[in-house]
Tab-separated table of C-alpha atoms and ligand atoms in Angstrom:
chain	number	residue	atom	x	y	z
A	23	UNK	CA	1.528	5.707	-34.645
A	24	UNK	CA	-0.438	8.443	-32.873
A	25	UNK	CA	1.026	11.940	-32.896
A	26	UNK	CA	1.138	13.915	-29.639
A	27	UNK	CA	-1.783	16.056	-30.795
A	28	UNK	CA	-3.896	13.100	-32.007
A	29	UNK	CA	-3.300	11.451	-28.690
A	30	UNK	CA	-4.479	14.489	-26.710
A	31	UNK	CA	-7.474	15.008	-29.008
A	32	UNK	CA	-8.525	11.381	-28.837
A	33	UNK	CA	-8.083	10.588	-25.157
A	34	UNK	CA	-7.900	13.796	-23.153
A	35	UNK	CA	-9.838	16.545	-24.908
A	36	UNK	CA	-13.462	16.895	-23.915
A	37	UNK	CA	-15.508	20.085	-24.120
A	38	UNK	CA	-16.014	21.776	-20.723
A	39	UNK	CA	-19.326	20.962	-19.044
A	40	UNK	CA	-22.028	23.540	-19.814
A	41	UNK	CA	-22.736	25.727	-16.796
A	42	UNK	CA	-19.530	24.615	-15.045
A	43	UNK	CA	-16.757	26.847	-13.783
A	44	UNK	CA	-14.229	25.962	-16.483
A	45	UNK	CA	-14.326	28.859	-18.946
A	46	UNK	CA	-11.701	27.330	-21.264
A	47	UNK	CA	-10.363	23.777	-21.230
A	48	UNK	CA	-7.864	21.782	-23.304
A	49	UNK	CA	-6.498	23.384	-26.468
A	50	UNK	CA	-5.191	26.852	-25.665
A	51	UNK	CA	-1.999	28.005	-23.971
A	52	UNK	CA	-3.698	28.095	-20.594
A	53	UNK	CA	-6.996	26.872	-19.196
A	54	UNK	CA	-9.330	29.370	-17.549
A	55	UNK	CA	-11.277	28.688	-14.363
A	56	UNK	CA	-13.889	31.012	-12.823
A	57	UNK	CA	-13.765	30.527	-9.042
A	58	UNK	CA	-16.948	31.476	-7.135
A	59	UNK	CA	-17.008	34.867	-5.392
A	60	UNK	CA	-15.793	34.676	-1.792
A	61	UNK	CA	-13.668	31.571	-2.316
A	62	UNK	CA	-9.979	30.698	-2.312
A	63	UNK	CA	-8.425	28.259	-4.791
A	64	UNK	CA	-7.154	25.004	-3.244
A	65	UNK	CA	-4.314	23.578	-5.393
A	66	UNK	CA	-2.376	20.330	-5.065
A	67	UNK	CA	-0.073	18.078	-7.143
A	68	UNK	CA	0.659	14.380	-6.837
A	69	UNK	CA	3.028	12.406	-9.025
A	70	UNK	CA	2.880	8.640	-9.572
A	71	UNK	CA	6.034	6.966	-10.865
A	72	UNK	CA	6.187	3.443	-12.285
A	73	UNK	CA	8.149	1.085	-10.043
A	74	UNK	CA	7.788	3.494	-7.141
A	75	UNK	CA	4.060	4.072	-6.640
A	76	UNK	CA	2.732	1.281	-8.807
A	77	UNK	CA	4.028	-2.008	-10.183
A	78	UNK	CA	5.374	-2.042	-13.772
A	79	UNK	CA	2.579	-3.316	-16.017
A	80	UNK	CA	-0.149	-2.123	-13.615
A	81	UNK	CA	-3.705	-2.214	-14.948
A	82	UNK	CA	-4.144	1.116	-16.817
A	83	UNK	CA	-7.817	1.602	-15.880
A	84	UNK	CA	-7.066	1.328	-12.148
A	85	UNK	CA	-4.041	3.535	-12.594
A	86	UNK	CA	-6.140	6.242	-14.271
A	87	UNK	CA	-8.598	6.059	-11.394
A	88	UNK	CA	-5.945	6.079	-8.708
A	89	UNK	CA	-3.832	8.968	-9.954
A	90	UNK	CA	-6.882	11.244	-9.931
A	91	UNK	CA	-8.235	9.733	-6.680
A	92	UNK	CA	-5.105	10.641	-4.710
A	93	UNK	CA	-5.398	14.241	-5.898
A	94	UNK	CA	-9.135	14.448	-5.127
A	95	UNK	CA	-8.264	13.102	-1.689
A	96	UNK	CA	-6.079	16.164	-1.069
A	97	UNK	CA	-9.000	18.448	-1.953
A	98	UNK	CA	-11.255	16.408	0.361
A	99	UNK	CA	-8.775	16.917	3.194
A	100	UNK	CA	-9.091	20.703	2.823
A	101	UNK	CA	-12.900	20.655	2.557
A	102	UNK	CA	-12.534	21.903	-1.028
A	103	UNK	CA	-14.945	21.439	-3.897
A	104	UNK	CA	-13.241	20.029	-7.036
A	105	UNK	CA	-13.128	22.273	-10.136
A	106	UNK	CA	-10.595	20.847	-12.571
A	107	UNK	CA	-7.210	19.196	-13.033
A	108	UNK	CA	-4.123	19.240	-15.261
A	109	UNK	CA	-2.461	16.010	-16.426
A	110	UNK	CA	1.279	15.915	-17.113
A	111	UNK	CA	2.075	12.564	-18.662
A	112	UNK	CA	5.379	10.955	-19.678
A	113	UNK	CA	4.756	7.811	-21.737
A	114	UNK	CA	7.263	5.334	-23.203
A	115	UNK	CA	4.972	4.830	-26.234
A	116	UNK	CA	1.509	5.900	-27.419
A	117	UNK	CA	-0.412	2.623	-27.274
A	118	UNK	CA	-4.220	2.813	-27.632
A	119	UNK	CA	-4.566	-0.433	-25.606
A	120	UNK	CA	-3.071	1.480	-22.673
A	121	UNK	CA	-4.350	4.996	-23.338
A	122	UNK	CA	-8.018	4.066	-23.782
A	123	UNK	CA	-8.517	2.286	-20.426
A	124	UNK	CA	-6.242	4.759	-18.632
A	125	UNK	CA	-8.255	7.772	-19.773
A	126	UNK	CA	-11.573	5.958	-19.178
A	127	UNK	CA	-10.615	5.083	-15.592
A	128	UNK	CA	-9.503	8.639	-14.935
A	129	UNK	CA	-12.388	10.426	-16.651
A	130	UNK	CA	-15.061	8.215	-15.051
A	131	UNK	CA	-13.858	9.338	-11.622
A	132	UNK	CA	-13.580	12.927	-12.894
A	133	UNK	CA	-17.239	12.810	-13.983
A	134	UNK	CA	-18.303	11.360	-10.649
A	135	UNK	CA	-16.823	14.404	-8.899
A	136	UNK	CA	-17.583	16.951	-11.643
A	137	UNK	CA	-13.867	17.710	-11.871
A	138	UNK	CA	-12.824	18.518	-15.423
A	139	UNK	CA	-9.569	17.721	-17.221
A	140	UNK	CA	-8.575	21.231	-18.297
A	141	UNK	CA	-5.102	20.702	-19.781
A	142	UNK	CA	-1.686	19.237	-19.262
A	143	UNK	CA	1.479	18.229	-21.007
A	144	UNK	CA	2.443	15.063	-22.877
A	145	UNK	CA	5.952	13.817	-23.533
A	146	UNK	CA	7.807	10.614	-24.311
A	147	UNK	CA	9.685	9.095	-21.384
A	148	UNK	CA	9.534	6.542	-18.566
A	149	UNK	CA	5.905	6.211	-17.383
A	150	UNK	CA	5.207	9.057	-14.980
A	151	UNK	CA	1.831	10.589	-14.234
A	152	UNK	CA	1.555	13.960	-12.514
A	153	UNK	CA	-1.786	15.602	-11.799
A	154	UNK	CA	-2.324	19.120	-10.483
A	155	UNK	CA	-5.815	19.642	-9.151
A	156	UNK	CA	-7.805	22.805	-8.475
A	157	UNK	CA	-10.710	23.222	-6.081
A	158	UNK	CA	-12.335	26.020	-4.110
A	159	UNK	CA	-13.113	26.667	-0.447
A	160	UNK	CA	-14.999	29.552	1.170
A	161	UNK	CA	-12.533	32.277	2.226
A	162	UNK	CA	-10.711	31.116	5.368
A	163	UNK	CA	-12.902	27.993	5.520
A	164	UNK	CA	-10.279	25.375	4.600
A	165	UNK	CA	-9.626	22.444	6.972
A	166	UNK	CA	-5.965	23.152	7.644
A	167	UNK	CA	-3.382	20.970	9.375
A	168	UNK	CA	-2.545	23.730	11.846
A	169	UNK	CA	-6.056	24.119	13.281
A	170	UNK	CA	-6.261	21.297	15.889
A	171	UNK	CA	-6.850	22.398	19.504
A	172	UNK	CA	-6.459	20.538	22.836
A	173	UNK	CA	-9.751	18.845	23.733
A	174	UNK	CA	-10.666	18.169	20.082
A	175	UNK	CA	-11.777	14.640	19.242
A	176	UNK	CA	-9.808	12.789	16.557
A	177	UNK	CA	-11.923	11.073	13.906
A	178	UNK	CA	-11.252	8.684	11.013
A	179	UNK	CA	-13.440	8.115	7.967
A	180	UNK	CA	-14.116	4.630	6.590
A	181	UNK	CA	-11.572	1.976	7.508
A	182	UNK	CA	-7.800	1.533	7.522
A	183	UNK	CA	-5.202	-1.036	6.616
A	184	UNK	CA	-6.709	-3.120	3.805
A	185	UNK	CA	-4.467	-1.526	1.157
A	186	UNK	CA	-1.415	-2.324	3.275
A	187	UNK	CA	-2.709	-5.864	3.751
A	188	UNK	CA	-2.871	-6.245	-0.030
A	189	UNK	CA	0.742	-5.072	-0.313
A	190	UNK	CA	1.747	-7.636	2.315
A	191	UNK	CA	-0.033	-10.286	0.258
A	192	UNK	CA	1.638	-9.251	-3.019
A	193	UNK	CA	5.033	-9.269	-1.297
A	194	UNK	CA	4.350	-12.674	0.323
A	195	UNK	CA	4.830	-11.110	3.764
A	196	UNK	CA	1.661	-12.939	4.741
A	197	UNK	CA	-0.369	-15.719	3.168
A	198	UNK	CA	-3.889	-14.597	2.236
A	199	UNK	CA	-6.719	-16.596	0.641
A	200	UNK	CA	-7.184	-15.405	-2.984
A	201	UNK	CA	-10.598	-13.824	-2.250
A	202	UNK	CA	-9.136	-11.843	0.675
A	203	UNK	CA	-6.197	-10.657	-1.380
A	204	UNK	CA	-8.421	-9.586	-4.237
A	205	UNK	CA	-10.842	-7.662	-1.962
A	206	UNK	CA	-7.926	-5.967	-0.175
A	207	UNK	CA	-6.353	-5.232	-3.558
A	208	UNK	CA	-9.505	-3.308	-4.539
A	209	UNK	CA	-8.817	-0.946	-1.657
A	210	UNK	CA	-5.279	-0.427	-2.894
A	211	UNK	CA	-6.141	0.059	-6.575
A	212	UNK	CA	-9.518	1.836	-6.379
A	213	UNK	CA	-9.425	4.260	-3.449
A	214	UNK	CA	-12.626	6.316	-3.008
A	215	UNK	CA	-11.651	9.919	-2.221
A	216	UNK	CA	-13.807	11.322	0.620
A	217	UNK	CA	-14.783	14.509	-1.196
A	218	UNK	CA	-18.423	14.568	-0.010
A	219	UNK	CA	-17.306	14.098	3.599
A	220	UNK	CA	-14.748	16.911	3.337
A	221	UNK	CA	-17.496	19.241	2.096
A	222	UNK	CA	-19.951	18.097	4.795
A	223	UNK	CA	-17.325	18.784	7.490
A	224	UNK	CA	-16.954	22.458	6.574
A	225	UNK	CA	-17.713	24.584	9.629
A	226	UNK	CA	-17.671	21.461	11.865
A	227	UNK	CA	-14.160	19.971	11.724
A	228	UNK	CA	-11.112	22.043	12.628
A	229	UNK	CA	-8.005	20.289	11.227
A	230	UNK	CA	-7.900	17.544	8.593
A	231	UNK	CA	-5.419	15.496	6.565
A	232	UNK	CA	-5.830	12.592	4.185
A	233	UNK	CA	-4.088	9.396	5.229
A	234	UNK	CA	-1.700	8.378	2.478
A	235	UNK	CA	1.448	7.363	4.366
A	236	UNK	CA	-0.074	5.764	7.478
A	237	UNK	CA	-2.251	7.238	10.243
A	238	UNK	CA	0.459	7.723	12.883
A	239	UNK	CA	2.728	9.657	10.534
A	240	UNK	CA	-0.035	11.689	8.920
A	241	UNK	CA	-1.687	12.573	12.240
A	242	UNK	CA	1.841	13.562	13.296
A	243	UNK	CA	1.736	16.297	10.626
A	244	UNK	CA	-1.410	17.760	12.221
A	245	UNK	CA	0.175	17.573	15.675
A	246	UNK	CA	3.350	19.279	14.540
A	247	UNK	CA	1.638	22.041	12.576
A	248	UNK	CA	-0.852	22.665	15.400
A	249	UNK	CA	1.798	22.447	18.205
A	250	UNK	CA	-0.242	19.867	20.133
A	251	UNK	CA	-0.062	16.154	21.060
A	252	UNK	CA	-2.587	13.331	21.070
A	253	UNK	CA	-3.687	9.999	22.465
A	254	UNK	CA	-5.016	7.398	20.027
A	255	UNK	CA	-7.300	4.584	21.239
A	256	UNK	CA	-5.665	1.869	19.157
A	257	UNK	CA	-8.370	-0.775	19.682
A	258	UNK	CA	-10.999	1.659	18.398
A	259	UNK	CA	-9.243	2.172	15.040
A	260	UNK	CA	-11.569	0.920	12.281
A	261	UNK	CA	-9.670	-1.932	10.589
A	262	UNK	CA	-10.715	-2.720	7.011
A	263	UNK	CA	-13.035	-5.704	6.521
A	264	UNK	CA	-10.185	-7.880	5.234
A	265	UNK	CA	-7.689	-6.793	7.883
A	266	UNK	CA	-10.301	-7.576	10.550
A	267	UNK	CA	-9.857	-11.297	9.753
A	268	UNK	CA	-6.157	-11.092	10.704
A	269	UNK	CA	-4.468	-11.227	14.110
A	270	UNK	CA	-4.513	-8.253	16.487
A	271	UNK	CA	-0.841	-7.261	16.098
A	272	UNK	CA	-1.188	-7.039	12.342
A	273	UNK	CA	-4.387	-5.014	12.779
A	274	UNK	CA	-2.543	-2.592	15.055
A	275	UNK	CA	0.403	-2.152	12.782
A	276	UNK	CA	-1.561	-1.814	9.505
A	277	UNK	CA	-4.222	0.548	10.893
A	278	UNK	CA	-1.571	2.753	12.503
A	279	UNK	CA	1.150	2.679	9.885
A	280	UNK	CA	-0.289	1.130	6.731
A	281	UNK	CA	-0.359	3.539	3.834
A	282	UNK	CA	-2.476	4.072	0.721
A	283	UNK	CA	-5.675	4.355	2.810
A	284	UNK	CA	-6.917	7.720	1.445
A	285	UNK	CA	-9.265	8.135	4.381
A	286	UNK	CA	-9.612	11.430	6.225
A	287	UNK	CA	-8.219	11.990	9.712
A	288	UNK	CA	-9.776	15.104	11.224
A	289	UNK	CA	-10.318	16.845	14.534
A	290	UNK	CA	-13.463	18.524	15.817
A	291	UNK	CA	-14.532	20.106	19.098
A	292	UNK	CA	-16.075	17.545	21.490
A	293	UNK	CA	-19.395	19.445	21.510
A	294	UNK	CA	-19.751	18.773	17.774
A	295	UNK	CA	-19.939	14.967	17.965
A	296	UNK	CA	-23.551	14.843	16.754
A	297	UNK	CA	-22.759	17.183	13.876
A	298	UNK	CA	-19.762	15.050	12.831
A	299	UNK	CA	-21.914	11.911	12.859
A	300	UNK	CA	-24.599	13.702	10.835
A	301	UNK	CA	-21.963	14.864	8.306
A	302	UNK	CA	-20.723	11.278	7.941
A	303	UNK	CA	-24.280	10.086	7.460
A	304	UNK	CA	-25.035	12.771	4.872
A	305	UNK	CA	-21.831	11.895	2.977
A	306	UNK	CA	-22.493	8.144	3.155
A	307	UNK	CA	-19.149	7.530	4.903
A	308	UNK	CA	-18.756	5.981	8.352
A	309	UNK	CA	-16.827	8.119	10.841
A	310	UNK	CA	-15.208	6.751	13.995
A	311	UNK	CA	-13.889	8.663	17.011
A	312	UNK	CA	-10.417	7.306	17.756
A	313	UNK	CA	-8.603	9.717	20.039
A	314	UNK	CA	-8.166	13.108	21.588
A	315	UNK	CA	-5.942	16.121	21.030
A	316	UNK	CA	-3.927	17.125	24.112
A	317	UNK	CA	-1.628	19.987	25.077
A	318	UNK	CA	1.329	17.641	25.815
A	319	UNK	CA	3.369	17.167	22.624
A	320	UNK	CA	3.884	13.683	21.127
A	321	UNK	CA	1.636	10.777	20.174
A	322	UNK	CA	0.495	8.318	22.870
A	323	UNK	CA	-1.180	4.984	22.105
A	324	UNK	CA	-3.587	3.248	24.486
A	325	UNK	CA	-5.453	-0.083	24.350
A	326	UNK	CA	-9.137	-0.760	25.078
A	327	UNK	CA	-8.476	-0.674	28.837
A	328	UNK	CA	-6.719	2.695	28.533
A	329	UNK	CA	-3.274	1.139	29.211
A	330	UNK	CA	-0.325	2.542	27.224
A	331	UNK	CA	0.830	0.506	24.223
A	332	UNK	CA	4.434	0.619	23.090
A	333	UNK	CA	4.440	-0.049	19.357
A	334	UNK	CA	7.300	0.668	16.989
A	335	UNK	CA	5.839	2.363	13.936
A	336	UNK	CA	7.336	3.515	10.712
A	337	UNK	CA	5.503	5.910	8.449
A	338	UNK	CA	6.333	5.866	4.773
A	339	UNK	CA	9.096	8.227	3.654
A	340	UNK	CA	10.607	8.016	0.151
A	341	UNK	CA	13.982	9.331	1.273
A	342	UNK	CA	14.297	7.528	4.618
A	343	UNK	CA	17.296	5.188	4.883
A	344	UNK	CA	16.090	1.622	5.548
B	3	ADP	P1	1.994	24.322	-25.136
B	3	ADP	O1	3.112	23.902	-26.019
B	3	ADP	O2	1.412	25.669	-25.388
B	3	ADP	O3	2.284	24.068	-23.679
B	3	ADP	P2	0.909	21.771	-25.765
B	3	ADP	O4	1.153	21.592	-27.187
B	3	ADP	O5	1.816	21.125	-24.775
B	3	ADP	O6	0.770	23.333	-25.483
B	3	ADP	O7	-0.575	21.282	-25.428
B	3	ADP	C1	-1.669	21.646	-26.230
B	3	ADP	C2	-2.921	21.662	-25.435
B	3	ADP	O8	-3.195	20.348	-24.984
B	3	ADP	C3	-2.842	22.531	-24.179
B	3	ADP	O9	-4.108	23.107	-23.971
B	3	ADP	C4	-2.516	21.544	-23.096
B	3	ADP	O10	-2.995	21.993	-21.835
B	3	ADP	C5	-3.247	20.315	-23.583
B	3	ADP	N1	-2.645	19.035	-23.133
B	3	ADP	C6	-1.409	18.568	-23.363
B	3	ADP	N2	-1.224	17.360	-22.838
B	3	ADP	C7	-2.371	17.042	-22.209
B	3	ADP	C8	-2.821	15.932	-21.456
B	3	ADP	N3	-2.040	14.868	-21.191
B	3	ADP	N4	-4.080	15.973	-20.963
B	3	ADP	C9	-4.860	17.036	-21.190
B	3	ADP	N5	-4.523	18.095	-21.907
B	3	ADP	C10	-3.280	18.123	-22.397
B	4	MG	MG1	3.031	22.145	-23.210
């Protein structure tokens, strides 16, 4: 049986990258990070609980990827550059068959984004994975939720709804061919955080948020914090490649109120359309203009002809009564 310290040494302790900004990583009482001059630290935590955020028995490699991906997505939504992260882990038992793929999935994504595991805490208990991530943004350069202005365009990265389609398939809410379910499931289990896009949008976008609980609800956070309203062009929303094979009503409801998309929703002044497209191109991520910020509060939905659509939408809320 692995001791707590063997476990950390074997799966989570790697020397900090030479020339990086982590001055001291795993092994001391605290980690030390050296932020660049003229920057602010961007800090975020996300916790994943078995049975709540992932199915019991979920594939450990995907889980390792996903729990870091959702945190990187928060940095992306601020336009922050990743520096490092802390891992607080409660585990029912120390099984190498679980720990090895879990740490490999997580550390492969960490390497891809040059974001180092700098410490954490390990304890026995029901499976629970909490990551706190650190990044940096130029002073006062973060893409905040309260920065949208009337007249801004609303943009979405990538595509929406395939993760929610996978959930519908797993729950037998709809019948999907096995190949469709497995491709949609990839979107749910292996989200690609839009870090490069967040960085490319610095100085171009005004407000941004990452879409974790469904576009309508998450855009609602921008609207509320910025004291503005919006119209969304529902037929312009980029449905995922699997969702695109489904009927229009399902496309509407899963693009607007899916969940687990981890795309960016951001606003930018209308005279910066070319710059937004160039940022998307440079980051290798498609960006689609899907609406407009308006002074009148509330969220309005219109179809391709500009006619109002009346859709009942529910965004995900852990404490909402069903
Ligand atoms: P302390 O008791 O001082 O909090 P611990 O014994 O909990 O220290 O941890 C020892 C070292 O291992 C610390 O540097 C801590 O950050 C690190 N650590 C603990 N658990 C993890 C983990 N799951 N992943 C990465 N580092 C960890
Ligand atoms: Mg500790």
